[in-house]
XYZ file of C-alpha atoms in Angstrom:
229
model
C 128.297 58.319 117.211
C 127.599 57.022 120.707
C 128.426 59.156 123.738
C 131.252 56.765 124.685
C 132.846 56.878 121.241
C 132.416 60.645 121.035
C 134.153 61.053 124.390
C 136.992 58.809 123.228
C 137.381 60.783 120.014
C 137.273 64.116 121.820
C 140.051 63.009 124.156
C 142.451 62.779 121.200
C 141.629 66.158 119.671
C 143.702 69.305 120.173
C 141.871 72.264 121.684
C 141.234 73.961 118.343
C 139.297 70.894 117.123
C 137.148 70.256 120.206
C 133.991 71.639 118.486
C 134.239 68.726 116.033
C 133.309 66.302 118.803
C 129.792 67.718 119.123
C 127.663 67.529 115.934
C 125.269 70.200 117.190
C 128.109 72.630 117.848
C 129.833 71.676 114.611
C 126.992 72.961 112.459
C 127.259 76.437 113.953
C 130.941 76.508 114.857
C 133.335 79.033 113.396
C 136.425 77.667 111.720
C 138.956 76.557 114.340
C 141.527 79.183 115.216
C 145.164 78.170 114.961
C 147.332 78.421 118.025
C 150.496 80.463 118.399
C 152.496 77.296 117.740
C 151.130 77.224 114.190
C 152.930 80.445 113.241
C 155.388 79.711 110.456
C 153.588 76.593 109.245
C 152.095 76.645 105.761
C 148.345 76.214 105.158
C 149.009 72.712 103.793
C 151.028 71.766 106.872
C 148.214 73.004 109.095
C 145.717 71.007 107.033
C 147.819 67.878 107.521
C 147.935 68.558 111.270
C 144.145 68.713 111.284
C 143.768 65.522 109.229
C 146.213 63.675 111.478
C 144.194 64.759 114.530
C 140.961 63.570 112.892
C 142.449 60.154 112.149
C 143.807 59.894 115.673
C 140.393 60.766 117.076
C 138.816 58.048 114.914
C 141.411 55.392 115.734
C 138.796 53.183 117.422
C 136.640 52.959 114.284
C 137.115 49.949 111.961
C 136.544 52.309 109.024
C 136.774 56.000 110.027
C 135.018 57.302 106.894
C 131.797 55.523 107.896
C 131.385 57.768 110.941
C 129.461 61.033 110.881
C 132.217 62.548 113.008
C 134.823 61.855 110.320
C 132.680 63.257 107.501
C 131.835 66.461 109.349
C 135.416 66.947 110.455
C 136.689 66.555 106.892
C 134.178 69.108 105.598
C 135.301 71.628 108.195
C 138.983 70.981 107.466
C 138.406 71.449 103.733
C 136.439 74.646 104.256
C 139.135 76.172 106.447
C 141.963 75.274 104.080
C 140.140 76.464 100.954
C 139.438 79.836 102.555
C 143.150 80.564 103.041
C 144.435 82.703 100.125
C 147.962 81.399 100.734
C 146.951 77.749 100.304
C 148.297 77.318 96.756
C 151.295 78.723 94.925
C 150.954 80.163 91.408
C 152.470 76.955 89.995
C 149.858 74.880 91.816
C 147.154 76.930 90.088
C 148.459 76.258 86.586
C 146.085 74.424 84.268
C 146.410 72.409 81.077
C 144.848 72.961 77.676
C 143.993 69.301 77.105
C 142.046 68.445 80.257
C 141.739 69.414 83.879
C 145.080 69.228 85.673
C 145.775 67.542 88.996
C 148.607 68.755 91.243
C 149.547 66.319 94.013
C 150.213 68.545 97.031
C 150.704 66.148 99.934
C 150.974 62.370 100.274
C 150.533 61.146 103.834
C 153.610 59.079 104.841
C 151.287 56.459 106.352
C 149.232 56.185 103.171
C 145.978 57.338 104.780
C 145.286 60.252 102.451
C 146.510 62.331 99.538
C 145.781 66.025 98.973
C 145.558 67.491 95.482
C 144.575 70.679 93.689
C 142.567 70.312 90.478
C 142.700 73.151 87.954
C 139.829 73.444 85.489
C 139.955 75.561 82.360
C 136.623 76.661 80.812
C 134.816 73.704 79.260
C 136.835 71.009 81.041
C 135.066 68.286 83.022
C 135.664 64.967 84.728
C 134.143 61.714 83.506
C 130.988 60.537 85.252
C 132.303 58.545 88.187
C 131.747 57.039 91.589
C 134.659 56.515 93.985
C 136.752 53.561 95.079
C 137.567 55.448 98.282
C 136.202 58.232 100.463
C 136.964 61.716 99.226
C 136.091 65.338 99.752
C 136.570 68.585 97.886
C 136.185 72.329 98.280
C 136.076 75.004 95.590
C 139.039 77.339 96.033
C 138.625 79.624 93.031
C 135.952 80.239 90.408
C 132.816 78.163 89.957
C 132.212 74.522 89.077
C 129.108 72.701 87.948
C 128.329 69.375 89.594
C 125.910 66.891 88.053
C 124.555 64.209 90.379
C 123.721 60.745 89.012
C 121.781 57.738 90.270
C 123.060 54.200 89.796
C 120.727 51.608 88.250
C 122.091 48.249 89.353
C 119.772 46.253 87.084
C 120.902 48.083 83.953
C 124.448 48.720 85.180
C 124.441 52.392 84.253
C 123.891 55.831 85.780
C 121.221 58.423 85.030
C 121.493 62.160 85.695
C 119.307 63.480 88.519
C 120.185 67.155 88.865
C 122.910 69.736 88.345
C 124.044 72.445 90.732
C 126.498 75.319 90.755
C 129.395 74.921 93.175
C 130.819 78.342 93.970
C 133.949 79.306 95.880
C 133.749 77.833 99.372
C 131.404 74.971 98.467
C 132.383 71.743 100.238
C 131.478 68.089 99.684
C 132.400 64.749 101.256
C 131.331 61.278 100.095
C 132.117 57.705 101.047
C 133.205 55.034 98.611
C 130.699 53.209 96.437
C 128.143 53.958 93.755
C 125.765 55.726 96.097
C 127.538 58.983 95.221
C 128.076 59.368 91.468
C 128.837 62.754 89.967
C 130.569 64.757 87.306
C 132.454 67.975 87.984
C 133.089 70.517 85.270
C 133.804 74.150 84.564
C 130.992 75.683 82.546
C 132.117 79.255 83.163
C 134.435 81.462 81.116
C 137.100 81.664 83.849
C 139.503 79.204 85.440
C 138.348 77.244 88.490
C 140.421 75.487 91.160
C 139.326 72.870 93.683
C 141.043 71.230 96.665
C 140.598 67.462 97.059
C 141.419 64.945 99.779
C 141.377 61.254 98.849
C 141.659 58.212 101.105
C 144.514 56.629 99.142
C 148.286 56.693 98.940
C 149.701 59.468 96.804
C 151.054 57.023 94.211
C 147.556 55.593 93.640
C 145.702 58.856 93.204
C 145.391 58.416 89.450
C 144.242 54.783 89.534
C 142.367 54.069 92.769
C 140.042 57.056 93.209
C 137.611 57.432 90.303
C 135.276 54.562 89.462
C 134.176 55.598 85.965
C 130.668 54.381 85.157
C 128.509 53.992 82.075
C 125.828 56.634 81.590
C 122.368 55.756 80.312
C 121.875 56.695 76.679
C 119.308 59.488 76.295
C 117.552 57.752 73.396
C 117.311 54.557 75.445
C 115.702 56.449 78.316
C 113.109 57.929 75.966
C 112.298 54.492 74.569
C 111.897 52.983 78.027
C 109.703 55.863 79.131
C 107.512 55.373 76.053
C 107.129 51.648 76.780
C 106.082 52.211 80.396
C 103.504 54.942 79.675
């Protein structure tokens, strides 16, 4: 972000979010402290206040999610919200036996974002997918396993690159497109819960977020490797 744009963004931020305007300070900054006026507001309401301030600060950007400022701000907002033990009610932590369960928590009235909690029982996982929109998540409870994939445009499929454990407090943010393909799953023996923010209207959360992709067949990869060696 240029100095001029950063100054413009900073001018719109409330005091508690001023550290977000400086990338160097952001890396080392503590989570923003809420003001006395926040007393009585729920963690989700405070999260929405933060998201609204981020969007206001990025009002001059044609596409806010393309800015480093936006991405870093979203990560910090997710981390703060996920660390609050009062974030979710017991009902919002309820899972489903068939597959992971999504609870829509907040739908922005202006359609800029939707906030959801995903509950993962042991053995449940998402399909391998990219994203039609920007999105971010934080692990609220338990531990997830994230597998990262690489898109092969020539073959129109994805290949696994690596897997990593995502423990409580882990945060991620990605932009739309097939440059960020992954699969989330619960490989542990205990329930896991994650908090997600998507750049879509609440009504479109089930249809306009995940871009499910084809995964390269393992046998095909072995054959191709044999041919090229």
